[in-house]
XYZ file of N, CA and C in Angstrom:
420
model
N 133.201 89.511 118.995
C 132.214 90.443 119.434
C 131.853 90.245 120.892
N 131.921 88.843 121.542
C 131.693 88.740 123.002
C 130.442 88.653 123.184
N 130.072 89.429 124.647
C 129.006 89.643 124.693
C 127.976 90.133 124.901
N 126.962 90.108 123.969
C 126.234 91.312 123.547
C 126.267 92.848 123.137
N 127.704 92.420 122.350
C 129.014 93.203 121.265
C 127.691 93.441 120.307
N 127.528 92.516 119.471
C 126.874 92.779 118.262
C 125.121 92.836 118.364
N 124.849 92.821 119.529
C 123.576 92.875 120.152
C 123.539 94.231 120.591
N 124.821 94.773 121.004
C 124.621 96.647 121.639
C 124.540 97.076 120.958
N 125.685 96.983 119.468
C 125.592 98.262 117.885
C 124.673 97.771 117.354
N 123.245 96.659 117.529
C 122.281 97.056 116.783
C 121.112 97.427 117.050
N 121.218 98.286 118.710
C 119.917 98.872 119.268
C 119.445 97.822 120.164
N 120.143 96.808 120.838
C 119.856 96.059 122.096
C 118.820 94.937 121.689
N 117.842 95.222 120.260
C 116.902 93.913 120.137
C 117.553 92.499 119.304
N 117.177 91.470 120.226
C 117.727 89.761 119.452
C 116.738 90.061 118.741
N 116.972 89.091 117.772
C 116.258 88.429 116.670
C 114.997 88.121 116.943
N 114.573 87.212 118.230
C 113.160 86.488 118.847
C 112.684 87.796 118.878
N 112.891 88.943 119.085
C 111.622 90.292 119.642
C 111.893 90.698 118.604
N 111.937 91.005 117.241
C 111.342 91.129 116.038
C 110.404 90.874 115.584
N 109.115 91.535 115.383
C 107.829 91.451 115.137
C 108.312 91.321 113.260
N 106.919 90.525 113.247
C 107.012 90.459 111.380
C 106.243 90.930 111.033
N 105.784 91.729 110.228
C 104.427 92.582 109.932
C 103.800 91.882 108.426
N 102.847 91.720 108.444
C 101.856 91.489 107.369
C 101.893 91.740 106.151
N 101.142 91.419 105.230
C 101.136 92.455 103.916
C 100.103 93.215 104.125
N 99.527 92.803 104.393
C 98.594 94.213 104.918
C 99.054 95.672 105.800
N 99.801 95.196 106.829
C 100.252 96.402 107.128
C 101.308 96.747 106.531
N 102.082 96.336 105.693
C 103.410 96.693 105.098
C 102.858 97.420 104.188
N 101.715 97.274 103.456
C 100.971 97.949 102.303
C 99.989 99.514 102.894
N 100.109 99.388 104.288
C 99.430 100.563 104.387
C 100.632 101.359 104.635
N 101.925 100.405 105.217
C 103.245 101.704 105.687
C 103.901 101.731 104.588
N 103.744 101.122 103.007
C 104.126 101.710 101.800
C 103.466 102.979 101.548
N 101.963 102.963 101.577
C 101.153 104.070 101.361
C 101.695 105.105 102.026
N 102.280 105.273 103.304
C 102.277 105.919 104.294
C 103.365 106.594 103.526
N 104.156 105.996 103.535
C 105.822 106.253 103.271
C 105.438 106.996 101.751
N 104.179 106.753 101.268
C 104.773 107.860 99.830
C 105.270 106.642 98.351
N 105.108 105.839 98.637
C 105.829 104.683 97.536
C 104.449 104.739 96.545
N 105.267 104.610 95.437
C 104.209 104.997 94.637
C 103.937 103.440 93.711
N 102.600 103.980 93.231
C 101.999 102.553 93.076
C 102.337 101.295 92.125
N 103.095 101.833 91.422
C 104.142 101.007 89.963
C 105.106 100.471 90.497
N 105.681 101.003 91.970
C 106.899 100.099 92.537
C 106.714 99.062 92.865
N 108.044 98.357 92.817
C 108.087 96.747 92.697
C 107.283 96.498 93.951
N 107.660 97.091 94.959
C 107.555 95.942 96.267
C 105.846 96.655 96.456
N 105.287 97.536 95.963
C 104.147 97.588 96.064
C 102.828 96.702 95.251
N 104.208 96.113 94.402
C 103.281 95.535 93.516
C 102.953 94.077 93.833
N 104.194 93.872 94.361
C 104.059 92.675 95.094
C 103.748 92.566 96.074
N 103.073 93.648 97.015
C 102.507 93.120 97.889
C 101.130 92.933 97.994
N 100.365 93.975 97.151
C 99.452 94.171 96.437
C 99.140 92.434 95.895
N 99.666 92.158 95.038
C 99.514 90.701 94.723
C 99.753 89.846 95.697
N 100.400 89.711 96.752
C 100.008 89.162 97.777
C 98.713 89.085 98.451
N 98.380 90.431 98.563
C 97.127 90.670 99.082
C 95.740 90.563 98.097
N 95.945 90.293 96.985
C 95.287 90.063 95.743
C 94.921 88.404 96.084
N 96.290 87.670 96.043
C 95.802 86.188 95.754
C 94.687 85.900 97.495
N 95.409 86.437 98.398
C 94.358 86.181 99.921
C 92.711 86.986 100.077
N 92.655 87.747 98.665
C 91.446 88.069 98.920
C 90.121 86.762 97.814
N 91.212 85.688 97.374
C 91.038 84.803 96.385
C 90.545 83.626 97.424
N 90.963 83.553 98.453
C 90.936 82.665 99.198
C 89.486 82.687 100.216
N 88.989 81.583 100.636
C 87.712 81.219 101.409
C 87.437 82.714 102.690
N 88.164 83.227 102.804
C 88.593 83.813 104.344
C 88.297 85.461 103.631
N 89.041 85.576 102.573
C 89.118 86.741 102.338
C 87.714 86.924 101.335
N 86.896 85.835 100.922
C 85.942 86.891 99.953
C 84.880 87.528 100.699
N 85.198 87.553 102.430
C 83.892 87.489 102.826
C 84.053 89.517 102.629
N 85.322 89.930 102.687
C 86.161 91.088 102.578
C 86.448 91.854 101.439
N 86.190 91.320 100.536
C 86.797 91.599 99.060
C 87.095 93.256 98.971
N 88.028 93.470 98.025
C 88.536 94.813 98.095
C 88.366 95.032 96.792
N 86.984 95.543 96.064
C 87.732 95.941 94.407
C 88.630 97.101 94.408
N 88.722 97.902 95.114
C 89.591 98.975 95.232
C 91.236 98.631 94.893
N 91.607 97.896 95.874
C 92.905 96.976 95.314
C 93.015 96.435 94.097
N 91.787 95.485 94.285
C 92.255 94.801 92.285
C 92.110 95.465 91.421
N 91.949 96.831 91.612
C 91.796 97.819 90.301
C 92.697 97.844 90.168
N 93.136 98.658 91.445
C 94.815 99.247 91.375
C 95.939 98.156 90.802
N 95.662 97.509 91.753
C 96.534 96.393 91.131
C 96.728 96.031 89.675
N 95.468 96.071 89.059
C 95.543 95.311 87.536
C 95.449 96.520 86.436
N 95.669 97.696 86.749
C 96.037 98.850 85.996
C 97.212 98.976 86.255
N 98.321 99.207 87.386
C 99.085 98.876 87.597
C 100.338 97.924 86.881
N 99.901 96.932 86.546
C 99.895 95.625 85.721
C 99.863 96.027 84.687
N 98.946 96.830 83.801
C 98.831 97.233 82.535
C 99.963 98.587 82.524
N 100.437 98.789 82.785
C 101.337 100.094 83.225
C 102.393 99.088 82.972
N 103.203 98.547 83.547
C 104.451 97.584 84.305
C 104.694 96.634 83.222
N 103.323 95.548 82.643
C 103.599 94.430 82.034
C 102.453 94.591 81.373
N 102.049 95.095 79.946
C 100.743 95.104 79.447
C 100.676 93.494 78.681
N 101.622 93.246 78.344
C 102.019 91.554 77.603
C 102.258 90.005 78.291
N 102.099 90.828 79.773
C 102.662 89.495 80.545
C 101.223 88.996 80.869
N 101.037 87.374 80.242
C 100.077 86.408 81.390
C 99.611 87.074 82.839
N 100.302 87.607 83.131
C 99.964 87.804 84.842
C 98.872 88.918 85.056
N 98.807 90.346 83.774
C 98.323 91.045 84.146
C 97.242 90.719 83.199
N 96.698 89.317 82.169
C 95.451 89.121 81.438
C 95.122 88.299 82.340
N 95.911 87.538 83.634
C 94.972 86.602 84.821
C 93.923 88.126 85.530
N 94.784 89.093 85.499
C 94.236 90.142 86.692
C 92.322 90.830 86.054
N 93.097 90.857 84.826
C 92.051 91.256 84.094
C 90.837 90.172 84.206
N 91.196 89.139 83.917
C 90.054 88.094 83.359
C 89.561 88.086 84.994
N 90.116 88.315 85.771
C 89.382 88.297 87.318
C 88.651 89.622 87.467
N 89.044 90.774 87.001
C 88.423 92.154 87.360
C 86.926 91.741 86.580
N 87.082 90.997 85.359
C 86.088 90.882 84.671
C 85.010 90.078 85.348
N 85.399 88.511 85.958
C 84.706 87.645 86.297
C 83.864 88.475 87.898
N 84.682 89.543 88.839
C 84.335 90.419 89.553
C 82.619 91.343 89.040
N 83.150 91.601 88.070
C 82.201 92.405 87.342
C 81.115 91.784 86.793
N 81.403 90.933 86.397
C 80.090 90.169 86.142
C 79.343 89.575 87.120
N 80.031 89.169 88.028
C 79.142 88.265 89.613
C 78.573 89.611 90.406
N 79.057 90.824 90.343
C 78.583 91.937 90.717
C 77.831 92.957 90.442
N 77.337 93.078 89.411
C 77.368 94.178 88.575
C 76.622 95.594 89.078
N 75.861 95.222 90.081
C 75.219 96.253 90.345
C 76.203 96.849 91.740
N 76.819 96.391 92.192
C 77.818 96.994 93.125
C 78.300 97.931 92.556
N 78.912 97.333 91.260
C 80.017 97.929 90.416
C 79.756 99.054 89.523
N 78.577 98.731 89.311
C 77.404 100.059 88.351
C 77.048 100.874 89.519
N 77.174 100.840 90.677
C 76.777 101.911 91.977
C 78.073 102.770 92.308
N 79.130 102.434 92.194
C 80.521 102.988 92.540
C 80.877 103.473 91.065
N 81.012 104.745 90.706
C 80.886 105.620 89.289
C 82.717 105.352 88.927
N 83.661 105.644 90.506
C 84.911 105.035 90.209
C 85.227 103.700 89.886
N 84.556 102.854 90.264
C 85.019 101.481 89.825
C 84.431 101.099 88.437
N 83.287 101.570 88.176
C 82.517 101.532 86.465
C 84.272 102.545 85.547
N 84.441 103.088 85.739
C 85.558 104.270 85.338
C 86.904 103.184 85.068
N 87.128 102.775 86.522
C 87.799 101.596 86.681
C 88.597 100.466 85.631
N 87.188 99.793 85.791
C 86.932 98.630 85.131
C 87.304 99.149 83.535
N 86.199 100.563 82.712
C 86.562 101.207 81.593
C 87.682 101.353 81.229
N 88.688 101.851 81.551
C 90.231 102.294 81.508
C 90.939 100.894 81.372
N 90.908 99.490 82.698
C 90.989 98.600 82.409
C 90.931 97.854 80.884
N 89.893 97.852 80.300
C 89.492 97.429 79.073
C 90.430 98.075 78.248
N 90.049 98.966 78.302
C 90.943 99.980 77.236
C 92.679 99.628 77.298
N 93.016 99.261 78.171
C 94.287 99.086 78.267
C 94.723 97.377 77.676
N 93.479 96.568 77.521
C 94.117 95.606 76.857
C 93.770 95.565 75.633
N 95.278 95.602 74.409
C 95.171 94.930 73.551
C 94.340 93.519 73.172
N 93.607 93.871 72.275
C 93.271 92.566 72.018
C 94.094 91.258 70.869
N 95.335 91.764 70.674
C 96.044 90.423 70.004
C 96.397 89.804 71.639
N 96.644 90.831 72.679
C 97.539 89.838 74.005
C 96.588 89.336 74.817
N 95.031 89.504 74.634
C 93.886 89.050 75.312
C 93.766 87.695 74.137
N 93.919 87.958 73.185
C 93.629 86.940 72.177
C 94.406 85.476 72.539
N 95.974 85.779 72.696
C 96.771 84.745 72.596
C 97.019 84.431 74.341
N 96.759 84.894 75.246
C 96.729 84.350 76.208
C 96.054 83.747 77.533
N 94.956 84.263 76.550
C 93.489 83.072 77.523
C 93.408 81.786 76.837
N 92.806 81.572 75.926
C 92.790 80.793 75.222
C 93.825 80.525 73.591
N 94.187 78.893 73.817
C 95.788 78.867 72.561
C 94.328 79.018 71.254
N 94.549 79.668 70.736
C 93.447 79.710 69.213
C 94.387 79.866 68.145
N 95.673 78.840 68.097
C 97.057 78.540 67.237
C 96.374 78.032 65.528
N 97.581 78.418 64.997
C 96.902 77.317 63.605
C 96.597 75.896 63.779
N 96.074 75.249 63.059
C 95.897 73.821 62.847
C 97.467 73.448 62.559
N 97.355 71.846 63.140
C 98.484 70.826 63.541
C 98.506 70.535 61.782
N 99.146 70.757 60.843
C 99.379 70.450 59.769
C 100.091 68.977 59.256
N 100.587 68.992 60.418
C 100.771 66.645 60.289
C 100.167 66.302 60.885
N 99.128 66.898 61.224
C 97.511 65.493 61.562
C 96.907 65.337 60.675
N 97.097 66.674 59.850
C 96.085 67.087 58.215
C 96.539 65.986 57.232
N 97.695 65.987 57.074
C 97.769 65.449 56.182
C 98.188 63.682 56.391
């Protein structure tokens, strides 16, 4: 290729002047772009931006708007998977440290409703807490 062969056919920029963009902005140029909200890479970025609003920095910010989406989303995608009864048991613990935020916003009360409704309770049952049979060779 020589030089700056394979640097001309790809629009003249090296590697070093490549900006990396965020999940935050990658999540607003998903929005932008039309990607709809069940897609993978929205979902994951979404959960990216889920676990940093978990963090010291981000609660000063909190977004329930996202963790709705996100954890309906979740109930859509994976209604059985661990991941989307962590999302839940957080929308919940949200709701309770809040409640009057959450009782003021008629969409997020709506929200939260639909939420509920979407979990089964055998997969809320068996994956917060193990509530298994008894160890039957300790019994006896």
């Amino acid at each position: 290729w020589g030089r700056g062969g394979r640097l001309a056919l790809s629009g003249g920029k090296s590697r070093q002047k490549l900006k990396v963009i965020g999940p935050g902005r990658l999540y607003n140029k998903l929005v932008k772009a039309g990607i709809g909200a069940d897609h993978w890479q929205m979902h994951s970025t979404r959960d990216i931006l889920v676990s940093r609003l978990l963090s010291k920095e981000g609660r000063k910010d909190f977004d329930l708007d996202l963790l709705l989406e996100h954890a309906n989303c979740a109930a859509r995608l994976a209604p059985n998977h661990p991941h989307f009864i962590r999302l839940v048991t957080l929308v919940e613990e949200v709701f309770r440290s809040h409640p009057e935020v959450v009782a003021a916003e008629q969409l997020w009360a709506w929200g939260v409703k639909l939420l509920r409704e979407a979990v089964h309770p055998d997969v809320l049952f068996w994956n917060t807490e193990f509530k298994g049979l008894v160890d039957r060779r300790s019994a006896s």
